[in-house]
mmCIF file of C-alpha atoms and ligand atoms in Angstrom:
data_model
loop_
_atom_site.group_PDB
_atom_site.id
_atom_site.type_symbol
_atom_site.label_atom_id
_atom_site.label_comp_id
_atom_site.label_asym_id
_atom_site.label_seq_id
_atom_site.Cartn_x
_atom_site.Cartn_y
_atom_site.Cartn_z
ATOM 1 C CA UNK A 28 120.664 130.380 148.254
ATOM 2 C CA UNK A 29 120.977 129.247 144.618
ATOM 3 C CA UNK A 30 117.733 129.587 142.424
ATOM 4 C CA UNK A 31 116.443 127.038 140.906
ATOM 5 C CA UNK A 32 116.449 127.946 136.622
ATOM 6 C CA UNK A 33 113.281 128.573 135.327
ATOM 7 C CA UNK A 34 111.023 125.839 134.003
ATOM 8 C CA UNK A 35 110.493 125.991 129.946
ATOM 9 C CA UNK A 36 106.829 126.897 128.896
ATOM 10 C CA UNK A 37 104.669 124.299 128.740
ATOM 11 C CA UNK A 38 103.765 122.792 125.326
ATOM 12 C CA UNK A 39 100.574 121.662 123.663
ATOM 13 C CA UNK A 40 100.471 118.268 122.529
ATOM 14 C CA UNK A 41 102.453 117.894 119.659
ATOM 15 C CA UNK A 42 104.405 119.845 119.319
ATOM 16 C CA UNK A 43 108.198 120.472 120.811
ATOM 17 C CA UNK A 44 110.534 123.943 121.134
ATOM 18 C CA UNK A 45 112.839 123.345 118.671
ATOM 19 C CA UNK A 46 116.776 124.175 119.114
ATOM 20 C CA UNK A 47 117.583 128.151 118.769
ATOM 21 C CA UNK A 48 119.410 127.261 115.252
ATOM 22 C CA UNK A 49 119.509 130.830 114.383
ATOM 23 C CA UNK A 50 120.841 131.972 118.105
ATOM 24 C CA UNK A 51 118.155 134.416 117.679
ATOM 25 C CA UNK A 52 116.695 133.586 120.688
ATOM 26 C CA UNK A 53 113.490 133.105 118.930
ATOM 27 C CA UNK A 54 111.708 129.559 120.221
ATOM 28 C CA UNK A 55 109.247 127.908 117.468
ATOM 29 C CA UNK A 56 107.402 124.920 117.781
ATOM 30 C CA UNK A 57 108.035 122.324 115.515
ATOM 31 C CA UNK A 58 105.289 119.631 114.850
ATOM 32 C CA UNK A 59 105.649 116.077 116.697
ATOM 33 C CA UNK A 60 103.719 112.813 115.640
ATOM 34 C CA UNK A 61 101.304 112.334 118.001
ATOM 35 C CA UNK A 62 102.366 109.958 120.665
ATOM 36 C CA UNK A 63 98.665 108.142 120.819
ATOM 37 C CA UNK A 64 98.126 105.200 118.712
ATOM 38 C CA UNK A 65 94.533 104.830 117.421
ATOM 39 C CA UNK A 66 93.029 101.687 119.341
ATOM 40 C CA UNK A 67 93.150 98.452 116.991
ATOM 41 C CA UNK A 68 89.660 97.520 115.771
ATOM 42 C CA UNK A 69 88.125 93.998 116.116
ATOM 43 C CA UNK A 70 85.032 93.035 113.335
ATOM 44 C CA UNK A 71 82.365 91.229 115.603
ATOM 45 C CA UNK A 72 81.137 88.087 112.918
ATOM 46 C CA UNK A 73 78.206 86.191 113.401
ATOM 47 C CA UNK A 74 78.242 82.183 112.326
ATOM 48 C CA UNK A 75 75.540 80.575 110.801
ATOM 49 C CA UNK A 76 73.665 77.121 112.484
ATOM 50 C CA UNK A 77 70.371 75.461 111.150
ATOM 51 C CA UNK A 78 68.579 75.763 114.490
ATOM 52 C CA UNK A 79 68.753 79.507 115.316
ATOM 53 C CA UNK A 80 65.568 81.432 113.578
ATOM 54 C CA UNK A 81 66.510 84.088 110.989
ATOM 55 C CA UNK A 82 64.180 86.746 112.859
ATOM 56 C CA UNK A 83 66.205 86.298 116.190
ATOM 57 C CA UNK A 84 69.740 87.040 114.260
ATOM 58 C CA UNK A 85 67.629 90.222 112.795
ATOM 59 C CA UNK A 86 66.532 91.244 116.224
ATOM 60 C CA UNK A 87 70.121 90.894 117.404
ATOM 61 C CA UNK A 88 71.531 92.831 114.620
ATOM 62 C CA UNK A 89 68.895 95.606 115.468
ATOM 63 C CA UNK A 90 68.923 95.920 118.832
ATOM 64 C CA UNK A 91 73.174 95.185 119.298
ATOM 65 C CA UNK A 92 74.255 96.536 116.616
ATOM 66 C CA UNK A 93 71.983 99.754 115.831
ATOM 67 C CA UNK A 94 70.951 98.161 112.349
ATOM 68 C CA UNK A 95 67.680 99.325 110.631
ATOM 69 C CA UNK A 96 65.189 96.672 108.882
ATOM 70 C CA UNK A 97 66.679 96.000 105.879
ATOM 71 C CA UNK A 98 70.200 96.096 106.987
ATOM 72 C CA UNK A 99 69.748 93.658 109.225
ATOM 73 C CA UNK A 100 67.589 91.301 107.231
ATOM 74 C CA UNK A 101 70.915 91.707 104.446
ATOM 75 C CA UNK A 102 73.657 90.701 106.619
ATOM 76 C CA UNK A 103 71.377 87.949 108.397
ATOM 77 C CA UNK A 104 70.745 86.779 104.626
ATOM 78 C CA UNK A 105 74.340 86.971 103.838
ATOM 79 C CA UNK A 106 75.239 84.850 106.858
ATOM 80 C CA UNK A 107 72.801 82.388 106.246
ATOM 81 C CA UNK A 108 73.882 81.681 101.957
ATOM 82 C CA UNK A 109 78.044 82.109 103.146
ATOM 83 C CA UNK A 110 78.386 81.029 106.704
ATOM 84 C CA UNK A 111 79.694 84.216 108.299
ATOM 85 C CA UNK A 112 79.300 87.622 108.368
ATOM 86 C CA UNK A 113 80.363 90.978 109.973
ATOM 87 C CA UNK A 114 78.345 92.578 111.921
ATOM 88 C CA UNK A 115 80.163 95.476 112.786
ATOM 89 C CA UNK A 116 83.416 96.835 113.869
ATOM 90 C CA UNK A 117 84.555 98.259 116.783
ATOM 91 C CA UNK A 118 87.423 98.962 119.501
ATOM 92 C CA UNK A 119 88.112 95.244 121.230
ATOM 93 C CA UNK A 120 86.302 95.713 124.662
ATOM 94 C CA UNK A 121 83.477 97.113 122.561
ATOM 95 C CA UNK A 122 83.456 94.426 119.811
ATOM 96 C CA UNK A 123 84.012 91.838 123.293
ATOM 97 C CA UNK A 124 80.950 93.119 125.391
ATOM 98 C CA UNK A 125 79.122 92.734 122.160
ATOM 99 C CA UNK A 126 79.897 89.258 121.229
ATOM 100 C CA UNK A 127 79.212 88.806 125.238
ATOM 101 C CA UNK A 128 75.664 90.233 124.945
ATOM 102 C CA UNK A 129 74.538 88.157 121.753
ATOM 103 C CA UNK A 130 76.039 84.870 123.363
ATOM 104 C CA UNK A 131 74.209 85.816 126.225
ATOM 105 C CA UNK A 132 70.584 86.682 124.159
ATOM 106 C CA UNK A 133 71.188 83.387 122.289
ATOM 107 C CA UNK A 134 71.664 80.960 125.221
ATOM 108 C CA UNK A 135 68.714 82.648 127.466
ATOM 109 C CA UNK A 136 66.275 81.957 124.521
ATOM 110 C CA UNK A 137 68.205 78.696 123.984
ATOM 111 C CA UNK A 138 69.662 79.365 120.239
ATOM 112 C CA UNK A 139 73.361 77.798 119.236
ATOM 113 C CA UNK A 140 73.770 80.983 117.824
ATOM 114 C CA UNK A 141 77.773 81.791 117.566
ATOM 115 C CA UNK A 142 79.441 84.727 117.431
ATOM 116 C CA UNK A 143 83.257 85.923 117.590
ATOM 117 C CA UNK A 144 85.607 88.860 116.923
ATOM 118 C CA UNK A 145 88.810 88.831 114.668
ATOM 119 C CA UNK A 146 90.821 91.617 114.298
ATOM 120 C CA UNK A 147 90.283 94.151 111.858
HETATM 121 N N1 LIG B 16 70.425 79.393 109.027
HETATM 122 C C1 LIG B 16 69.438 79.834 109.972
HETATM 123 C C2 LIG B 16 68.057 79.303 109.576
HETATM 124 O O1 LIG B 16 67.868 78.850 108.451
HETATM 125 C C3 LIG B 16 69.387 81.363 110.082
HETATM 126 C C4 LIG B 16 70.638 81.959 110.631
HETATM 127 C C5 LIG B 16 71.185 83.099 110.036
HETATM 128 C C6 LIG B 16 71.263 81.422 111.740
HETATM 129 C C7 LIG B 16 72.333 83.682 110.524
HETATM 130 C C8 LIG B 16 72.420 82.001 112.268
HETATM 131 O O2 LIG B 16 74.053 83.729 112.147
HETATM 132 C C9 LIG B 16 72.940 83.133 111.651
HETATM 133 N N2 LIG B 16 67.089 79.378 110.482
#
Protein backbone atom coordinates (compact mmCIF):
# COMPACT_ATOMS: atom_id res chain seq x y z
CA UNK A 1 0.00 0.00 0.00
CA UNK A 2 1.29 3.47 -0.97
CA UNK A 3 2.05 5.91 2.01
CA UNK A 4 0.63 8.81 2.23
CA UNK A 5 3.82 11.82 2.19
CA UNK A 6 4.31 13.36 5.27
CA UNK A 7 2.40 16.45 6.35
CA UNK A 8 4.74 19.80 6.58
CA UNK A 9 5.19 21.13 10.23
CA UNK A 10 2.74 23.17 11.36
CA UNK A 11 3.32 26.97 11.42
CA UNK A 12 2.64 29.74 13.90
CA UNK A 13 0.62 32.46 12.74
CA UNK A 14 2.45 34.47 10.53
CA UNK A 15 4.63 33.22 9.34
CA UNK A 16 5.15 30.70 6.12
CA UNK A 17 8.23 28.02 5.14
CA UNK A 18 9.73 29.74 2.58
CA UNK A 19 11.05 27.93 -0.79
CA UNK A 20 14.54 25.93 -0.22
CA UNK A 21 16.31 28.78 -2.51
CA UNK A 22 19.62 27.60 -1.46
CA UNK A 23 18.68 23.63 -2.02
CA UNK A 24 20.21 23.40 1.29
CA UNK A 25 17.48 21.76 2.62
CA UNK A 26 17.36 24.27 5.32
CA UNK A 27 13.43 25.53 5.88
CA UNK A 28 13.14 29.27 7.40
CA UNK A 29 10.19 31.05 8.14
CA UNK A 30 9.62 34.08 6.48
CA UNK A 31 7.25 36.74 8.09
CA UNK A 32 3.49 37.00 6.68
CA UNK A 33 1.09 40.06 7.30
CA UNK A 34 -1.21 39.02 9.58
CA UNK A 35 -4.36 37.82 7.99
CA UNK A 36 -6.74 39.60 10.85
CA UNK A 37 -7.95 42.98 10.19
CA UNK A 38 -8.34 45.16 13.32
CA UNK A 39 -12.26 45.63 13.82
CA UNK A 40 -13.41 49.19 12.41
CA UNK A 41 -14.25 51.57 15.27
CA UNK A 42 -17.57 53.53 15.53
CA UNK A 43 -17.45 57.09 17.88
CA UNK A 44 -20.79 56.88 19.95
CA UNK A 45 -21.99 61.02 19.81
CA UNK A 46 -24.44 62.38 21.95
CA UNK A 47 -26.95 65.33 20.47
CA UNK A 48 -27.96 68.11 22.33
CA UNK A 49 -32.08 69.03 23.04
CA UNK A 50 -33.38 71.83 25.46
CA UNK A 51 -35.49 69.42 27.51
CA UNK A 52 -33.00 66.75 28.68
CA UNK A 53 -31.24 67.99 32.18
CA UNK A 54 -27.45 68.46 32.00
CA UNK A 55 -27.00 66.16 35.24
CA UNK A 56 -28.79 63.16 33.45
CA UNK A 57 -26.27 63.42 30.24
CA UNK A 58 -23.43 63.50 33.19
CA UNK A 59 -24.87 60.46 34.83
CA UNK A 60 -24.98 58.76 31.45
CA UNK A 61 -21.52 59.65 30.56
CA UNK A 62 -20.46 58.19 34.05
CA UNK A 63 -22.15 55.29 34.39
CA UNK A 64 -21.99 54.19 30.20
CA UNK A 65 -19.14 55.39 29.43
CA UNK A 66 -16.70 54.93 32.59
CA UNK A 67 -16.18 58.86 32.74
CA UNK A 68 -15.05 60.50 36.07
CA UNK A 69 -16.70 63.95 37.36
CA UNK A 70 -15.14 66.35 35.49
CA UNK A 71 -14.88 64.49 32.32
CA UNK A 72 -18.18 64.06 32.09
CA UNK A 73 -19.38 67.47 33.15
CA UNK A 74 -16.68 68.66 29.95
CA UNK A 75 -18.07 66.71 27.21
CA UNK A 76 -21.79 67.29 28.55
CA UNK A 77 -20.67 71.13 28.44
CA UNK A 78 -19.22 70.74 25.08
CA UNK A 79 -22.41 69.16 23.75
CA UNK A 80 -24.56 71.57 25.15
CA UNK A 81 -22.38 75.15 23.56
CA UNK A 82 -21.76 72.88 19.90
CA UNK A 83 -24.57 70.47 19.49
CA UNK A 84 -22.69 67.17 19.48
CA UNK A 85 -20.16 65.44 21.01
CA UNK A 86 -18.21 62.11 21.29
CA UNK A 87 -18.56 60.21 23.88
CA UNK A 88 -16.37 57.52 23.23
CA UNK A 89 -15.16 55.09 20.73
CA UNK A 90 -15.46 51.69 20.38
CA UNK A 91 -15.80 48.37 18.15
CA UNK A 92 -19.55 48.72 16.38
CA UNK A 93 -21.59 46.16 18.51
CA UNK A 94 -19.95 47.87 21.46
CA UNK A 95 -20.46 51.51 20.35
CA UNK A 96 -24.37 49.89 19.22
CA UNK A 97 -25.30 48.30 22.69
CA UNK A 98 -24.16 51.60 24.02
CA UNK A 99 -26.16 53.97 22.04
CA UNK A 100 -28.99 51.13 22.84
CA UNK A 101 -28.54 51.54 26.63
CA UNK A 102 -28.59 55.51 26.72
CA UNK A 103 -31.73 55.53 24.33
CA UNK A 104 -33.08 53.18 26.59
CA UNK A 105 -32.06 55.35 30.12
CA UNK A 106 -33.42 58.43 28.28
CA UNK A 107 -36.89 57.19 27.24
CA UNK A 108 -37.56 55.25 30.76
CA UNK A 109 -36.98 58.63 32.57
CA UNK A 110 -38.76 60.27 29.61
CA UNK A 111 -35.74 62.59 28.18
CA UNK A 112 -35.51 63.27 24.10
CA UNK A 113 -32.11 62.65 24.69
CA UNK A 114 -30.39 61.40 21.19
CA UNK A 115 -27.62 59.54 20.62
CA UNK A 116 -25.88 57.80 17.46
CA UNK A 117 -22.65 56.20 16.21
CA UNK A 118 -20.61 57.22 13.02
CA UNK A 119 -17.75 55.55 12.05
CA UNK A 120 -14.48 56.35 13.23
N1 LIG B 1 -29.07 71.49 26.58
C1 LIG B 1 -29.50 70.75 27.73
C2 LIG B 1 -30.01 71.71 28.81
O1 LIG B 1 -29.76 72.91 28.74
C3 LIG B 1 -28.38 69.88 28.31
C4 LIG B 1 -27.94 68.79 27.38
C5 LIG B 1 -26.57 68.54 27.21
C6 LIG B 1 -28.85 68.01 26.70
C7 LIG B 1 -26.13 67.54 26.37
C8 LIG B 1 -28.43 66.98 25.86
O2 LIG B 1 -26.62 65.75 24.90
C9 LIG B 1 -27.06 66.76 25.71
N2 LIG B 1 -30.70 71.18 29.81
Amino acid sequence: MPEEPPSPPPQPPGLTPARDAGGSGAVVAERRRARTKPPSLYQVVMLNDDYTPMEFVVMVLQQYFQRDADTATRIMLKIHHEGRGVCGVYPKDIAATKVELVLTAARRDGHPLQCIMEAA
